[in-house]
mmCIF file of C-alpha atoms in Angstrom:
data_model
loop_
_atom_site.group_PDB
_atom_site.id
_atom_site.type_symbol
_atom_site.label_atom_id
_atom_site.label_comp_id
_atom_site.label_asym_id
_atom_site.label_seq_id
_atom_site.Cartn_x
_atom_site.Cartn_y
_atom_site.Cartn_z
ATOM 1 C CA MET A 791 21.184 -22.329 -23.271
ATOM 2 C CA GLU A 792 22.669 -23.377 -19.958
ATOM 3 C CA ILE A 793 24.827 -21.292 -17.622
ATOM 4 C CA THR A 794 27.035 -22.987 -15.031
ATOM 5 C CA LYS A 795 28.360 -21.027 -12.079
ATOM 6 C CA THR A 796 30.318 -22.177 -9.031
ATOM 7 C CA PHE A 797 29.763 -20.310 -5.791
ATOM 8 C CA VAL A 798 32.480 -20.601 -3.168
ATOM 9 C CA HIS A 799 31.282 -19.375 0.202
ATOM 10 C CA THR A 800 34.235 -17.276 1.303
ATOM 11 C CA PHE A 801 34.762 -15.233 4.445
ATOM 12 C CA LYS A 802 34.078 -12.075 2.449
ATOM 13 C CA ASP A 803 30.710 -13.388 1.222
ATOM 14 C CA SER A 804 29.691 -14.564 4.661
ATOM 15 C CA ILE A 805 30.554 -11.301 6.395
ATOM 16 C CA ARG A 806 28.874 -9.346 3.580
ATOM 17 C CA ALA A 807 25.625 -11.276 4.097
ATOM 18 C CA LYS A 808 25.727 -10.792 7.858
ATOM 19 C CA LEU A 809 26.473 -7.074 7.614
ATOM 20 C CA ARG A 810 23.717 -6.546 5.038
ATOM 21 C CA GLN A 811 21.271 -8.268 7.376
ATOM 22 C CA PHE A 812 22.514 -6.219 10.326
ATOM 23 C CA MET A 813 22.312 -2.884 8.509
ATOM 24 C CA ARG A 814 18.915 -3.544 6.949
ATOM 25 C CA ARG A 815 17.001 -5.227 9.737
ATOM 26 C CA SER A 816 18.812 -5.213 13.055
ATOM 27 C CA LEU A 817 20.502 -1.844 13.481
ATOM 28 C CA TYR A 818 17.381 0.110 14.397
ATOM 29 C CA ARG A 819 16.263 -2.651 16.775
ATOM 30 C CA TYR A 820 19.537 -2.494 18.678
ATOM 31 C CA ALA A 821 19.371 1.304 18.760
ATOM 32 C CA PHE A 822 15.842 1.171 20.186
ATOM 33 C CA ALA A 823 16.809 -1.475 22.761
ATOM 34 C CA VAL A 824 19.861 0.501 23.879
ATOM 35 C CA ALA A 825 17.732 3.654 24.167
ATOM 36 C CA LEU A 826 15.251 1.800 26.397
ATOM 37 C CA ILE A 827 17.991 0.298 28.548
ATOM 38 C CA THR A 828 19.788 3.636 28.859
ATOM 39 C CA PHE A 829 16.600 5.372 29.913
ATOM 40 C CA ALA A 830 15.774 2.599 32.396
ATOM 41 C CA VAL A 831 19.230 2.777 33.983
ATOM 42 C CA HIS A 832 19.890 6.528 33.880
ATOM 43 C CA GLY A 833 16.491 8.130 33.253
ATOM 44 C CA MET A 834 15.688 8.857 36.877
ATOM 45 C CA ASP A 835 19.183 10.004 37.797
ATOM 46 C CA ALA A 836 18.730 13.611 38.923
ATOM 47 C CA GLU A 837 22.449 14.371 38.693
ATOM 48 C CA MET A 838 22.641 13.574 34.965
ATOM 49 C CA GLY A 839 21.172 15.809 32.319
ATOM 50 C CA ALA A 840 19.751 14.781 28.960
ATOM 51 C CA PRO A 841 23.032 15.281 27.034
ATOM 52 C CA GLU A 842 24.943 13.028 29.453
ATOM 53 C CA ILE A 843 22.260 10.340 29.223
ATOM 54 C CA ALA A 844 22.299 10.553 25.406
ATOM 55 C CA LEU A 845 26.106 10.315 25.385
ATOM 56 C CA ARG A 846 26.009 7.226 27.601
ATOM 57 C CA GLY A 847 23.381 5.707 25.316
ATOM 58 C CA LEU A 848 25.602 6.329 22.303
ATOM 59 C CA ILE A 849 28.557 4.715 24.082
ATOM 60 C CA TYR A 850 26.423 1.672 24.993
ATOM 61 C CA PHE A 851 25.232 1.432 21.396
ATOM 62 C CA ILE A 852 28.795 1.530 20.031
ATOM 63 C CA ILE A 853 29.876 -1.159 22.507
ATOM 64 C CA ALA A 854 26.891 -3.355 21.573
ATOM 65 C CA CYS A 855 27.604 -2.967 17.842
ATOM 66 C CA ALA A 856 31.296 -3.759 18.350
ATOM 67 C CA GLY A 857 30.384 -6.914 20.276
ATOM 68 C CA ILE A 858 27.966 -7.998 17.563
ATOM 69 C CA LEU A 859 30.557 -7.349 14.849
ATOM 70 C CA ILE A 860 33.106 -9.481 16.719
ATOM 71 C CA VAL A 861 30.585 -12.337 16.856
ATOM 72 C CA TYR A 862 29.867 -11.873 13.129
ATOM 73 C CA VAL A 863 33.562 -12.010 12.237
ATOM 74 C CA ILE A 864 34.108 -15.183 14.275
ATOM 75 C CA SER A 865 31.020 -16.933 12.897
ATOM 76 C CA SER A 866 31.878 -15.908 9.321
ATOM 77 C CA TYR A 867 35.379 -17.309 9.727
ATOM 78 C CA VAL A 868 34.032 -20.633 11.023
ATOM 79 C CA GLN A 869 31.373 -20.824 8.294
ATOM 80 C CA SER A 870 33.850 -20.076 5.528
ATOM 81 C CA LYS A 871 36.036 -22.983 6.649
ATOM 82 C CA ASN A 872 33.166 -25.500 6.643
ATOM 83 C CA ARG A 873 31.494 -24.738 3.313
ATOM 84 C CA VAL A 874 31.651 -26.915 0.215
ATOM 85 C CA PRO A 875 31.477 -25.063 -3.133
ATOM 86 C CA ILE A 876 28.051 -25.046 -4.793
ATOM 87 C CA THR A 877 27.757 -25.428 -8.561
ATOM 88 C CA ILE A 878 24.489 -24.292 -10.119
ATOM 89 C CA ARG A 879 23.492 -24.950 -13.710
ATOM 90 C CA PHE A 880 20.902 -22.360 -14.695
ATOM 91 C CA SER A 881 18.524 -23.046 -17.560
ATOM 92 C CA GLU A 882 15.183 -21.596 -18.539
ATOM 93 C CA ALA A 883 13.406 -24.722 -17.275
ATOM 94 C CA GLY A 884 15.075 -24.898 -13.875
ATOM 95 C CA LEU A 885 18.230 -25.282 -11.843
ATOM 96 C CA VAL A 886 20.562 -28.160 -11.081
ATOM 97 C CA VAL A 887 22.381 -27.620 -7.794
ATOM 98 C CA SER A 888 25.493 -29.695 -7.100
ATOM 99 C CA GLN A 889 27.249 -29.644 -3.760
ATOM 100 C CA GLY A 890 30.059 -32.139 -3.434
ATOM 101 C CA VAL A 891 28.817 -35.370 -5.012
ATOM 102 C CA ASP A 892 25.096 -34.638 -4.484
ATOM 103 C CA SER A 893 23.075 -33.130 -7.307
ATOM 104 C CA VAL A 894 19.491 -31.896 -6.915
ATOM 105 C CA ASN A 895 17.050 -30.504 -9.483
ATOM 106 C CA HIS A 896 15.139 -27.393 -8.460
ATOM 107 C CA ASP A 897 12.692 -25.118 -10.175
ATOM 108 C CA TRP A 898 13.082 -21.348 -10.090
ATOM 109 C CA CYS A 899 11.126 -21.175 -6.802
ATOM 110 C CA TRP A 900 14.326 -22.300 -5.038
ATOM 111 C CA ILE A 901 15.604 -18.746 -5.512
ATOM 112 C CA GLN A 902 13.311 -16.576 -3.413
ATOM 113 C CA SER A 903 14.472 -13.228 -4.780
ATOM 114 C CA ALA A 904 17.364 -11.486 -6.472
ATOM 115 C CA GLU A 905 18.867 -8.061 -5.924
ATOM 116 C CA GLU A 906 21.079 -6.199 -8.355
ATOM 117 C CA SER A 907 23.657 -3.585 -7.405
ATOM 118 C CA ASN A 908 26.422 -1.863 -9.357
ATOM 119 C CA ASN A 909 28.822 -4.804 -9.456
ATOM 120 C CA LEU A 910 26.995 -7.638 -7.717
ATOM 121 C CA LEU A 911 23.984 -9.881 -8.284
ATOM 122 C CA THR A 912 22.655 -11.298 -5.011
ATOM 123 C CA LEU A 913 20.519 -14.441 -5.068
ATOM 124 C CA VAL A 914 18.498 -14.898 -1.876
ATOM 125 C CA ILE A 915 17.974 -18.621 -1.406
ATOM 126 C CA ARG A 916 16.502 -18.671 2.074
ATOM 127 C CA LYS A 917 15.217 -15.822 4.207
ATOM 128 C CA THR A 918 15.345 -17.448 7.669
ATOM 129 C CA PRO A 919 18.143 -18.158 8.407
ATOM 130 C CA ARG A 920 19.320 -15.926 5.615
ATOM 131 C CA TYR A 921 21.314 -17.619 2.872
ATOM 132 C CA GLU A 922 22.600 -15.594 -0.059
ATOM 133 C CA LEU A 923 24.770 -16.363 -3.067
ATOM 134 C CA TYR A 924 26.752 -13.603 -4.762
ATOM 135 C CA LEU A 925 27.614 -13.347 -8.428
ATOM 136 C CA PRO A 926 30.134 -10.551 -9.132
ATOM 137 C CA LYS A 927 29.375 -8.929 -12.489
ATOM 138 C CA PRO A 928 33.049 -8.616 -13.535
ATOM 139 C CA GLU A 929 33.467 -12.408 -13.244
ATOM 140 C CA CYS A 930 30.479 -13.122 -15.501
ATOM 141 C CA PRO A 931 30.596 -12.553 -19.277
ATOM 142 C CA ASP A 932 28.064 -9.972 -20.487
ATOM 143 C CA SER A 933 26.131 -12.460 -22.623
ATOM 144 C CA GLU A 934 25.705 -14.900 -19.720
ATOM 145 C CA TYR A 935 24.805 -12.111 -17.315
ATOM 146 C CA LYS A 936 22.119 -10.745 -19.651
ATOM 147 C CA VAL A 937 20.566 -14.186 -20.147
ATOM 148 C CA LEU A 938 20.627 -14.939 -16.407
ATOM 149 C CA ARG A 939 19.104 -11.539 -15.665
ATOM 150 C CA GLU A 940 16.335 -12.164 -18.251
ATOM 151 C CA TRP A 941 15.535 -15.531 -16.637
ATOM 152 C CA LEU A 942 15.367 -13.946 -13.176
ATOM 153 C CA VAL A 943 13.005 -11.246 -14.468
ATOM 154 C CA LEU A 944 10.936 -13.839 -16.357
ATOM 155 C CA HIS A 945 10.420 -15.903 -13.204
ATOM 156 C CA GLY A 946 9.653 -12.858 -11.045
ATOM 157 C CA LYS A 947 12.796 -13.011 -8.923
ATOM 158 C CA LEU A 948 14.426 -9.775 -10.060
ATOM 159 C CA LEU A 949 12.276 -6.687 -10.286
ATOM 160 C CA ASN A 950 13.228 -4.053 -12.854
#
């Protein structure tokens, strides 16, 4: 059996990948950095108490997150305009990836991992820089989804 899926890298997919990365790996780093900067700037200020310093830190953190989100939105918009759709033919033996006129054979190692949520199957292709492909469950027939899920489990990409 062979399953063919076309992945179009839309703005929604790009921003979803960036926000997932931000929430999972970067948010606590920014919070820690802002806490250090806030303490360095206001920590020795005798006129300010701890609640005022904490409030300023929270304001700095919100401003930093808003700035990062603006950069993410702009970069996602640019990336979504420059992407060519990717067609992947899944089979038990391997994958055939077509992008434009180029077609490349890959084994299942090309997919580094897979994550399953309520209505989305995420295929992580590359971790640095992060590259993810999304397969919405409603757009995939149940029989194809079950076979694809079995292949991902068989090759150790999707953990039960």
